[in-house]
Amino acid sequence: MTRVSFVGLFRTRKGTTLRTAHDKGNATSGFSQAAGSGERTALRQLQLVRESLADSKAEDAVFIDIEGKSTLADFMVVASGRSNRHVAAVCDRLISELKDAGFGTPRVEGLATGDWVLIDAGDVIIHIFRPEIREFYNLEKMWQAEADDEKLH
């Protein structure tokens, strides 16, 4: 029986490498240290996402600042593609550009169907929908409503 002793699991800031110390050494996450960490990195990543979506002709992109509202990320992006194929192409390009810029390999869900693709890039979470799926779930309204509610209190 192999015994694994966990010394500690820590995370100092979103975008930093997670490390778990155990008998066989350190295990690290897939996010690159070359990208750095902190607010400037999140803004650089957001700018890359904006440019990639514009170049790919994604439609109706909405950029929501969720820093302080969620521990998941600093920004959420919601955009549409015209068809399953367009959604997949927009996502493929974005994933490649994130890797090429040194942000590591983002986690991706839904790319096979192309109805709703979720790309978790660390500091920025991106949702790319077909228009009818986006209208049904209406994520941006939910997150923007939270921001408006917070301003009222």
PDB file of C-alpha atoms in Angstrom:
ATOM      1  CA  MET A   1       0.000   0.000   0.000  1.00  0.00           C
ATOM      2  CA  THR A   2       1.412   3.390  -1.000  1.00  0.00           C
ATOM      3  CA  ARG A   3       1.151   6.072   1.620  1.00  0.00           C
ATOM      4  CA  VAL A   4       0.760   9.666   0.525  1.00  0.00           C
ATOM      5  CA  SER A   5       1.225  12.372   3.097  1.00  0.00           C
ATOM      6  CA  PHE A   6      -0.119  15.775   2.155  1.00  0.00           C
ATOM      7  CA  VAL A   7       2.020  18.563   3.505  1.00  0.00           C
ATOM      8  CA  GLY A   8      -0.230  21.293   2.226  1.00  0.00           C
ATOM      9  CA  LEU A   9      -2.431  22.513  -0.549  1.00  0.00           C
ATOM     10  CA  PHE A  10      -2.286  26.245  -1.016  1.00  0.00           C
ATOM     11  CA  ARG A  11      -3.225  28.961  -3.420  1.00  0.00           C
ATOM     12  CA  THR A  12      -1.984  32.459  -2.885  1.00  0.00           C
ATOM     13  CA  ARG A  13      -3.824  34.218  -5.735  1.00  0.00           C
ATOM     14  CA  LYS A  14      -5.916  33.269  -8.735  1.00  0.00           C
ATOM     15  CA  GLY A  15      -3.631  32.419 -11.646  1.00  0.00           C
ATOM     16  CA  THR A  16      -0.820  31.034  -9.505  1.00  0.00           C
ATOM     17  CA  THR A  17       0.277  27.450  -9.628  1.00  0.00           C
ATOM     18  CA  LEU A  18      -1.349  25.038  -7.217  1.00  0.00           C
ATOM     19  CA  ARG A  19       1.124  22.678  -5.577  1.00  0.00           C
ATOM     20  CA  THR A  20       0.517  19.567  -3.548  1.00  0.00           C
ATOM     21  CA  ALA A  21       3.527  18.192  -1.739  1.00  0.00           C
ATOM     22  CA  HIS A  22       3.625  14.436  -1.254  1.00  0.00           C
ATOM     23  CA  ASP A  23       6.106  11.528  -1.047  1.00  0.00           C
ATOM     24  CA  LYS A  24       6.826  11.512  -4.789  1.00  0.00           C
ATOM     25  CA  GLY A  25       7.448  15.255  -5.204  1.00  0.00           C
ATOM     26  CA  ASN A  26       5.273  18.178  -6.247  1.00  0.00           C
ATOM     27  CA  ALA A  27       2.268  18.010  -8.538  1.00  0.00           C
ATOM     28  CA  THR A  28       1.399  21.249 -10.324  1.00  0.00           C
ATOM     29  CA  SER A  29      -1.536  22.579 -12.315  1.00  0.00           C
ATOM     30  CA  GLY A  30      -1.614  23.198 -16.068  1.00  0.00           C
ATOM     31  CA  PHE A  31      -1.455  26.998 -15.809  1.00  0.00           C
ATOM     32  CA  SER A  32       1.823  28.551 -16.878  1.00  0.00           C
ATOM     33  CA  GLN A  33       3.917  30.698 -14.549  1.00  0.00           C
ATOM     34  CA  ALA A  34       5.126  32.677 -17.584  1.00  0.00           C
ATOM     35  CA  ALA A  35       1.821  34.527 -17.647  1.00  0.00           C
ATOM     36  CA  GLY A  36       2.366  35.832 -14.126  1.00  0.00           C
ATOM     37  CA  SER A  37      -0.358  36.575 -11.656  1.00  0.00           C
ATOM     38  CA  GLY A  38      -2.324  39.485 -10.350  1.00  0.00           C
ATOM     39  CA  GLU A  39      -4.594  42.171 -11.682  1.00  0.00           C
ATOM     40  CA  ARG A  40      -2.409  43.141 -14.655  1.00  0.00           C
ATOM     41  CA  THR A  41      -2.322  39.545 -15.838  1.00  0.00           C
ATOM     42  CA  ALA A  42      -6.118  39.318 -15.612  1.00  0.00           C
ATOM     43  CA  LEU A  43      -6.443  42.500 -17.685  1.00  0.00           C
ATOM     44  CA  ARG A  44      -3.912  41.212 -20.250  1.00  0.00           C
ATOM     45  CA  GLN A  45      -5.836  37.968 -20.493  1.00  0.00           C
ATOM     46  CA  LEU A  46      -9.138  39.843 -20.874  1.00  0.00           C
ATOM     47  CA  GLN A  47      -7.653  41.981 -23.673  1.00  0.00           C
ATOM     48  CA  LEU A  48      -6.470  38.850 -25.490  1.00  0.00           C
ATOM     49  CA  VAL A  49      -9.979  37.367 -25.189  1.00  0.00           C
ATOM     50  CA  ARG A  50     -11.549  40.596 -26.551  1.00  0.00           C
ATOM     51  CA  GLU A  51      -9.227  40.646 -29.558  1.00  0.00           C
ATOM     52  CA  SER A  52      -9.637  36.954 -30.297  1.00  0.00           C
ATOM     53  CA  LEU A  53     -13.451  37.151 -30.156  1.00  0.00           C
ATOM     54  CA  ALA A  54     -13.436  40.214 -32.446  1.00  0.00           C
ATOM     55  CA  ASP A  55     -11.078  38.525 -34.934  1.00  0.00           C
ATOM     56  CA  SER A  56     -13.264  35.392 -34.941  1.00  0.00           C
ATOM     57  CA  LYS A  57     -16.426  37.457 -35.554  1.00  0.00           C
ATOM     58  CA  ALA A  58     -18.082  36.368 -32.311  1.00  0.00           C
ATOM     59  CA  GLU A  59     -21.301  38.308 -31.792  1.00  0.00           C
ATOM     60  CA  ASP A  60     -22.767  40.317 -28.898  1.00  0.00           C
ATOM     61  CA  ALA A  61     -19.806  39.909 -26.536  1.00  0.00           C
ATOM     62  CA  VAL A  62     -20.488  41.038 -22.971  1.00  0.00           C
ATOM     63  CA  PHE A  63     -17.636  41.530 -20.479  1.00  0.00           C
ATOM     64  CA  ILE A  64     -18.593  41.345 -16.799  1.00  0.00           C
ATOM     65  CA  ASP A  65     -16.304  42.252 -13.910  1.00  0.00           C
ATOM     66  CA  ILE A  66     -16.928  39.641 -11.196  1.00  0.00           C
ATOM     67  CA  GLU A  67     -13.897  40.406  -9.035  1.00  0.00           C
ATOM     68  CA  GLY A  68     -15.039  40.436  -5.425  1.00  0.00           C
ATOM     69  CA  LYS A  69     -18.359  38.780  -6.344  1.00  0.00           C
ATOM     70  CA  SER A  70     -16.912  35.349  -7.054  1.00  0.00           C
ATOM     71  CA  THR A  71     -13.749  33.485  -6.192  1.00  0.00           C
ATOM     72  CA  LEU A  72     -13.882  31.692  -9.549  1.00  0.00           C
ATOM     73  CA  ALA A  73     -12.361  34.460 -11.660  1.00  0.00           C
ATOM     74  CA  ASP A  74     -11.983  38.208 -12.099  1.00  0.00           C
ATOM     75  CA  PHE A  75     -13.965  38.493 -15.342  1.00  0.00           C
ATOM     76  CA  MET A  76     -16.712  36.607 -17.136  1.00  0.00           C
ATOM     77  CA  VAL A  77     -17.227  36.885 -20.879  1.00  0.00           C
ATOM     78  CA  VAL A  78     -20.392  35.835 -22.697  1.00  0.00           C
ATOM     79  CA  ALA A  79     -20.561  35.809 -26.508  1.00  0.00           C
ATOM     80  CA  SER A  80     -22.424  34.111 -29.356  1.00  0.00           C
ATOM     81  CA  GLY A  81     -21.513  32.243 -32.495  1.00  0.00           C
ATOM     82  CA  ARG A  82     -23.843  31.904 -35.469  1.00  0.00           C
ATOM     83  CA  SER A  83     -23.826  28.076 -35.557  1.00  0.00           C
ATOM     84  CA  ASN A  84     -22.280  25.045 -33.840  1.00  0.00           C
ATOM     85  CA  ARG A  85     -19.386  25.166 -36.276  1.00  0.00           C
ATOM     86  CA  HIS A  86     -18.802  28.893 -35.696  1.00  0.00           C
ATOM     87  CA  VAL A  87     -18.902  28.435 -31.905  1.00  0.00           C
ATOM     88  CA  ALA A  88     -16.328  25.627 -32.148  1.00  0.00           C
ATOM     89  CA  ALA A  89     -14.072  27.669 -34.457  1.00  0.00           C
ATOM     90  CA  VAL A  90     -14.206  30.725 -32.166  1.00  0.00           C
ATOM     91  CA  CYS A  91     -13.294  28.527 -29.196  1.00  0.00           C
ATOM     92  CA  ASP A  92     -10.490  26.668 -31.001  1.00  0.00           C
ATOM     93  CA  ARG A  93      -8.868  29.953 -31.952  1.00  0.00           C
ATOM     94  CA  LEU A  94      -9.236  31.398 -28.456  1.00  0.00           C
ATOM     95  CA  ILE A  95      -7.755  28.292 -26.821  1.00  0.00           C
ATOM     96  CA  SER A  96      -4.768  28.386 -29.199  1.00  0.00           C
ATOM     97  CA  GLU A  97      -4.174  32.092 -28.578  1.00  0.00           C
ATOM     98  CA  LEU A  98      -4.318  31.631 -24.794  1.00  0.00           C
ATOM     99  CA  LYS A  99      -1.716  28.854 -25.035  1.00  0.00           C
ATOM    100  CA  ASP A 100       0.502  30.864 -27.396  1.00  0.00           C
ATOM    101  CA  ALA A 101       0.400  33.893 -25.067  1.00  0.00           C
ATOM    102  CA  GLY A 102       1.704  31.782 -22.179  1.00  0.00           C
ATOM    103  CA  PHE A 103      -1.517  31.464 -20.178  1.00  0.00           C
ATOM    104  CA  GLY A 104      -1.345  27.660 -20.202  1.00  0.00           C
ATOM    105  CA  THR A 105      -3.998  25.226 -21.318  1.00  0.00           C
ATOM    106  CA  PRO A 106      -7.491  26.351 -20.287  1.00  0.00           C
ATOM    107  CA  ARG A 107     -10.087  23.848 -19.138  1.00  0.00           C
ATOM    108  CA  VAL A 108     -12.825  23.423 -21.750  1.00  0.00           C
ATOM    109  CA  GLU A 109     -16.308  21.900 -21.618  1.00  0.00           C
ATOM    110  CA  GLY A 110     -18.850  21.468 -24.426  1.00  0.00           C
ATOM    111  CA  LEU A 111     -16.560  21.854 -27.442  1.00  0.00           C
ATOM    112  CA  ALA A 112     -17.741  18.589 -29.021  1.00  0.00           C
ATOM    113  CA  THR A 113     -21.355  19.761 -29.421  1.00  0.00           C
ATOM    114  CA  GLY A 114     -20.744  23.465 -29.963  1.00  0.00           C
ATOM    115  CA  ASP A 115     -24.014  24.611 -28.364  1.00  0.00           C
ATOM    116  CA  TRP A 116     -22.457  26.100 -25.238  1.00  0.00           C
ATOM    117  CA  VAL A 117     -18.713  26.041 -24.695  1.00  0.00           C
ATOM    118  CA  LEU A 118     -17.202  26.994 -21.350  1.00  0.00           C
ATOM    119  CA  ILE A 119     -13.524  27.979 -21.309  1.00  0.00           C
ATOM    120  CA  ASP A 120     -11.962  28.421 -17.879  1.00  0.00           C
ATOM    121  CA  ALA A 121      -8.752  30.379 -18.441  1.00  0.00           C
ATOM    122  CA  GLY A 122      -8.104  31.087 -14.763  1.00  0.00           C
ATOM    123  CA  ASP A 123      -8.701  34.823 -14.346  1.00  0.00           C
ATOM    124  CA  VAL A 124     -11.289  34.923 -17.144  1.00  0.00           C
ATOM    125  CA  ILE A 125     -14.183  32.527 -17.688  1.00  0.00           C
ATOM    126  CA  ILE A 126     -15.589  32.554 -21.222  1.00  0.00           C
ATOM    127  CA  HIS A 127     -19.003  31.258 -22.329  1.00  0.00           C
ATOM    128  CA  ILE A 128     -19.636  30.961 -26.080  1.00  0.00           C
ATOM    129  CA  PHE A 129     -23.209  30.067 -27.055  1.00  0.00           C
ATOM    130  CA  ARG A 130     -25.401  29.557 -30.061  1.00  0.00           C
ATOM    131  CA  PRO A 131     -27.934  32.460 -29.921  1.00  0.00           C
ATOM    132  CA  GLU A 132     -30.970  30.400 -28.905  1.00  0.00           C
ATOM    133  CA  ILE A 133     -29.058  28.610 -26.124  1.00  0.00           C
ATOM    134  CA  ARG A 134     -27.706  31.933 -24.851  1.00  0.00           C
ATOM    135  CA  GLU A 135     -31.185  33.436 -24.788  1.00  0.00           C
ATOM    136  CA  PHE A 136     -32.528  30.453 -22.848  1.00  0.00           C
ATOM    137  CA  TYR A 137     -29.885  30.539 -20.073  1.00  0.00           C
ATOM    138  CA  ASN A 138     -29.367  34.327 -20.051  1.00  0.00           C
ATOM    139  CA  LEU A 139     -26.227  34.176 -17.890  1.00  0.00           C
ATOM    140  CA  GLU A 140     -25.202  37.769 -18.380  1.00  0.00           C
ATOM    141  CA  LYS A 141     -28.515  39.031 -17.024  1.00  0.00           C
ATOM    142  CA  MET A 142     -28.059  36.944 -13.886  1.00  0.00           C
ATOM    143  CA  TRP A 143     -24.498  38.200 -13.240  1.00  0.00           C
ATOM    144  CA  GLN A 144     -25.297  41.801 -14.140  1.00  0.00           C
ATOM    145  CA  ALA A 145     -28.372  41.689 -11.876  1.00  0.00           C
ATOM    146  CA  GLU A 146     -26.096  40.691  -8.967  1.00  0.00           C
ATOM    147  CA  ALA A 147     -23.871  43.693  -9.715  1.00  0.00           C
ATOM    148  CA  ASP A 148     -26.907  46.022  -9.790  1.00  0.00           C
ATOM    149  CA  ASP A 149     -28.251  44.554  -6.528  1.00  0.00           C
ATOM    150  CA  GLU A 150     -24.908  45.128  -4.869  1.00  0.00           C
ATOM    151  CA  LYS A 151     -24.982  48.817  -5.871  1.00  0.00           C
ATOM    152  CA  LEU A 152     -28.404  49.243  -4.265  1.00  0.00           C
ATOM    153  CA  HIS A 153     -27.271  48.072  -0.808  1.00  0.00           C
TER     154      HIS A 153
END
